[in-house]
Short mmCIF file of C-alpha atoms in Angstrom, two decimals:
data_model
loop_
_atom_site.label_atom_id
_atom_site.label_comp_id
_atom_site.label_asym_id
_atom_site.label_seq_id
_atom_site.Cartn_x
_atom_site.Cartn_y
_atom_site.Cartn_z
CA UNK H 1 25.81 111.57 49.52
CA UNK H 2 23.61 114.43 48.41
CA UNK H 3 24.47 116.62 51.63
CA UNK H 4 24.56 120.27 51.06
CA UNK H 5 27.15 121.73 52.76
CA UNK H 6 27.23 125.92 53.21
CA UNK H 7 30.19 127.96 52.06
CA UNK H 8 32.18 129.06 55.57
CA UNK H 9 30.20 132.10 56.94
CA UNK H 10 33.42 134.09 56.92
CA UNK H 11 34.77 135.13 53.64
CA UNK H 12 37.54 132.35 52.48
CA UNK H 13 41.16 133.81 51.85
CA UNK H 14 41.05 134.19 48.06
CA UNK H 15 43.24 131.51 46.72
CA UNK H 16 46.24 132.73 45.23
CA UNK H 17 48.97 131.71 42.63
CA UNK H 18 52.50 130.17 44.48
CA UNK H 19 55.26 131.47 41.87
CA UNK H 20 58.20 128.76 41.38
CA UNK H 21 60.32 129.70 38.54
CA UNK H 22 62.55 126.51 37.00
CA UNK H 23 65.19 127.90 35.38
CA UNK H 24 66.90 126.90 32.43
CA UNK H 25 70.25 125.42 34.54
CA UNK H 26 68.11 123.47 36.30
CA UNK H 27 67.88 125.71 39.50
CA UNK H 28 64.65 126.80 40.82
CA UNK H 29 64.17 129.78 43.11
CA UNK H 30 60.01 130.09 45.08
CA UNK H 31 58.52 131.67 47.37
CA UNK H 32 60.39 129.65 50.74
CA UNK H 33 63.91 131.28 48.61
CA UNK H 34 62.36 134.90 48.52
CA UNK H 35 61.36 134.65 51.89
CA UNK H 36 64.54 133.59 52.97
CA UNK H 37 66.00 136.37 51.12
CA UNK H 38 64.01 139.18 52.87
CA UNK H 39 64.18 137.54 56.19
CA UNK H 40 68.17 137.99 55.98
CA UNK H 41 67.75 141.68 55.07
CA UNK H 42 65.67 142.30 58.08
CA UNK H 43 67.77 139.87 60.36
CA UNK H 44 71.00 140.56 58.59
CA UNK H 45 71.89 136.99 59.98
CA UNK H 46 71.50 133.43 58.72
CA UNK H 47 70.88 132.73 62.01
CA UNK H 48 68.40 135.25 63.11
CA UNK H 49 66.43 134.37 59.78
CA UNK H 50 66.67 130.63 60.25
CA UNK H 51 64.67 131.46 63.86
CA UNK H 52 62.49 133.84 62.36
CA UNK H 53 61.78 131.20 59.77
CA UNK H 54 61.54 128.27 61.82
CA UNK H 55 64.00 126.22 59.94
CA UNK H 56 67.79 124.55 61.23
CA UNK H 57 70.82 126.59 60.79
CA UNK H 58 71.65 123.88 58.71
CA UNK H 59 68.85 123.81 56.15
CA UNK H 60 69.19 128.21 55.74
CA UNK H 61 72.70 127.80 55.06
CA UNK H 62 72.28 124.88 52.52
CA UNK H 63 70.06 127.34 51.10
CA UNK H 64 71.84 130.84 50.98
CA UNK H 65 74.21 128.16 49.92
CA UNK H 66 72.41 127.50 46.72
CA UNK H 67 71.28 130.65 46.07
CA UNK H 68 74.58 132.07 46.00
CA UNK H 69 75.99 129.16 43.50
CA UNK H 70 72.48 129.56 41.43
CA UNK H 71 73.47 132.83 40.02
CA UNK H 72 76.65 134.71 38.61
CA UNK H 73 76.37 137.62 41.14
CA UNK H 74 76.08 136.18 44.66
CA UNK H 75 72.72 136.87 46.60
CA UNK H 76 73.76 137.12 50.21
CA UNK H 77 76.92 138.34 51.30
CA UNK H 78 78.16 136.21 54.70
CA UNK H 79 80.41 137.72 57.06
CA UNK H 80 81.63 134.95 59.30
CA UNK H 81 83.74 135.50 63.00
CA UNK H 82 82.33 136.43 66.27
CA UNK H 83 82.01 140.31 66.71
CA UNK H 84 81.38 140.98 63.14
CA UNK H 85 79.42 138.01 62.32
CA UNK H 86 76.07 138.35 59.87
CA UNK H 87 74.80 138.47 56.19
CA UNK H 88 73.35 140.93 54.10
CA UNK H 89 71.97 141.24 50.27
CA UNK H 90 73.46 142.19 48.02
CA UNK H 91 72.47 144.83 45.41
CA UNK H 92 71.67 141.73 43.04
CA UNK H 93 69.37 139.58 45.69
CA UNK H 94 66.73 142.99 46.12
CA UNK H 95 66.52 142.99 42.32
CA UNK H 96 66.09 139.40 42.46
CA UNK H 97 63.12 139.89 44.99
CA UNK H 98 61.98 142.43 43.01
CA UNK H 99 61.65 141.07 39.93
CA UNK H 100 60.48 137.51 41.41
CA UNK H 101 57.56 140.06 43.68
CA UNK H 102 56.80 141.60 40.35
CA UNK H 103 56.49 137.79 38.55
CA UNK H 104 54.06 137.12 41.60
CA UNK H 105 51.53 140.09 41.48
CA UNK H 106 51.19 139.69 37.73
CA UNK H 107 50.78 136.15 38.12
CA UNK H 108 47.88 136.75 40.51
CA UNK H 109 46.62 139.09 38.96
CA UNK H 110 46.29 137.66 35.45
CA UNK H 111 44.80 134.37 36.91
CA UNK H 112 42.33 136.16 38.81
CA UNK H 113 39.36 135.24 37.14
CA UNK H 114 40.38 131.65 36.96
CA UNK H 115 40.96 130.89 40.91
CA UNK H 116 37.54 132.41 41.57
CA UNK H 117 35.82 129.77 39.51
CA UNK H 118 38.25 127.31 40.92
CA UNK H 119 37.04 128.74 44.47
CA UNK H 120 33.39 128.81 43.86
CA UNK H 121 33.71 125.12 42.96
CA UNK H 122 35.30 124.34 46.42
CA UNK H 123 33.90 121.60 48.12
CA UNK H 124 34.12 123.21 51.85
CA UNK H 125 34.02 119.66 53.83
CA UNK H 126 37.43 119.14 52.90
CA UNK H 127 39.51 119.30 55.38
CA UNK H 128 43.88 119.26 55.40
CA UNK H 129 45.45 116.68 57.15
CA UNK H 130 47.64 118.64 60.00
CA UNK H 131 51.15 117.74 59.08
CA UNK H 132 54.83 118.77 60.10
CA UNK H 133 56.07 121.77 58.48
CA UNK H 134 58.19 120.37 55.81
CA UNK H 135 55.21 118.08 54.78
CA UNK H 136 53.31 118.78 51.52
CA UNK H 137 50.04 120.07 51.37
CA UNK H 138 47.36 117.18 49.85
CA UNK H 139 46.75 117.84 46.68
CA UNK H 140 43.76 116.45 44.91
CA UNK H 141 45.43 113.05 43.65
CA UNK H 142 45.73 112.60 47.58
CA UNK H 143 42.30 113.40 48.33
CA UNK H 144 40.58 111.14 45.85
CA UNK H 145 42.89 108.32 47.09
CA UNK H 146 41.79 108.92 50.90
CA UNK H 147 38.08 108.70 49.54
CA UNK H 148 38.98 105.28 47.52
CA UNK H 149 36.96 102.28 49.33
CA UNK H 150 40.43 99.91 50.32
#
């Protein structure tokens, strides 16, 4: 019980603030959306980003998909057919990285302070459960449950 365990000898990642912005419709647009966004630019394919990513056709054109109806200027621009087949953003979707990139470094930035006390408090025998992909990452409420006697 009163084990002392030593911090990693390698210098942690700092942790870092995940931006999700709920917006007022109801829509939400994070960091998987952004990174969707500037996967496409670089790919200029929804199926070359969906590799790059990882993730089914399917689930990156459900979200372009969303994106697009999300906001009154589209985000991607799709052109479907076989020789001239591809995506790009659109003038809109780079300011919408932009600003969302800007959102993020201020976030971090201003929070700073605050995740360093929240790392110095880490307890470094915790270890996260290896999941797929699309599972969640424990969050405390899980931990304290694992550690609950049955």
């Amino acid at each position: 019980m009163g084990d002392i365990v030593a911090k990693p000898e390698t210098s942690p990642a700092a942790a870092r603030v995940s931006l999700t912005v709920d917006l007022p419709h109801g829509g939400r647009i994070g960091p998987e959306d952004v990174d969707l966004i500037e996967t496409i630019a670089r790919e200029r394919s929804i199926v070359g980003a969906g590799r790059a990513l990882g993730q089914s056709y399917r689930k990156t054109w459900l979200m372009v998909d969303a994106l697009n109806r999300m906001f009154e200027s589209r985000v991607i621009d799709t052109f479907p057919g076989r020789r001239q087949a591809g995506a790009t953003v659109t003038d809109f979707g780079r300011r919408l990285v932009a600003l969302y990139r800007s959102a993020e470094r201020r976030a971090n930035a201003t929070t700073a302070r605050a995740l360093d006390e929240i790392v110095a408090s880490l307890d470094w025998r915790f270890e996260a459960a290896v999941t797929p992909a699309d599972a969640v990452t424990p969050t405390a409420r899980d931990a304290a449950a694992a550690d609950r006697p049955d």
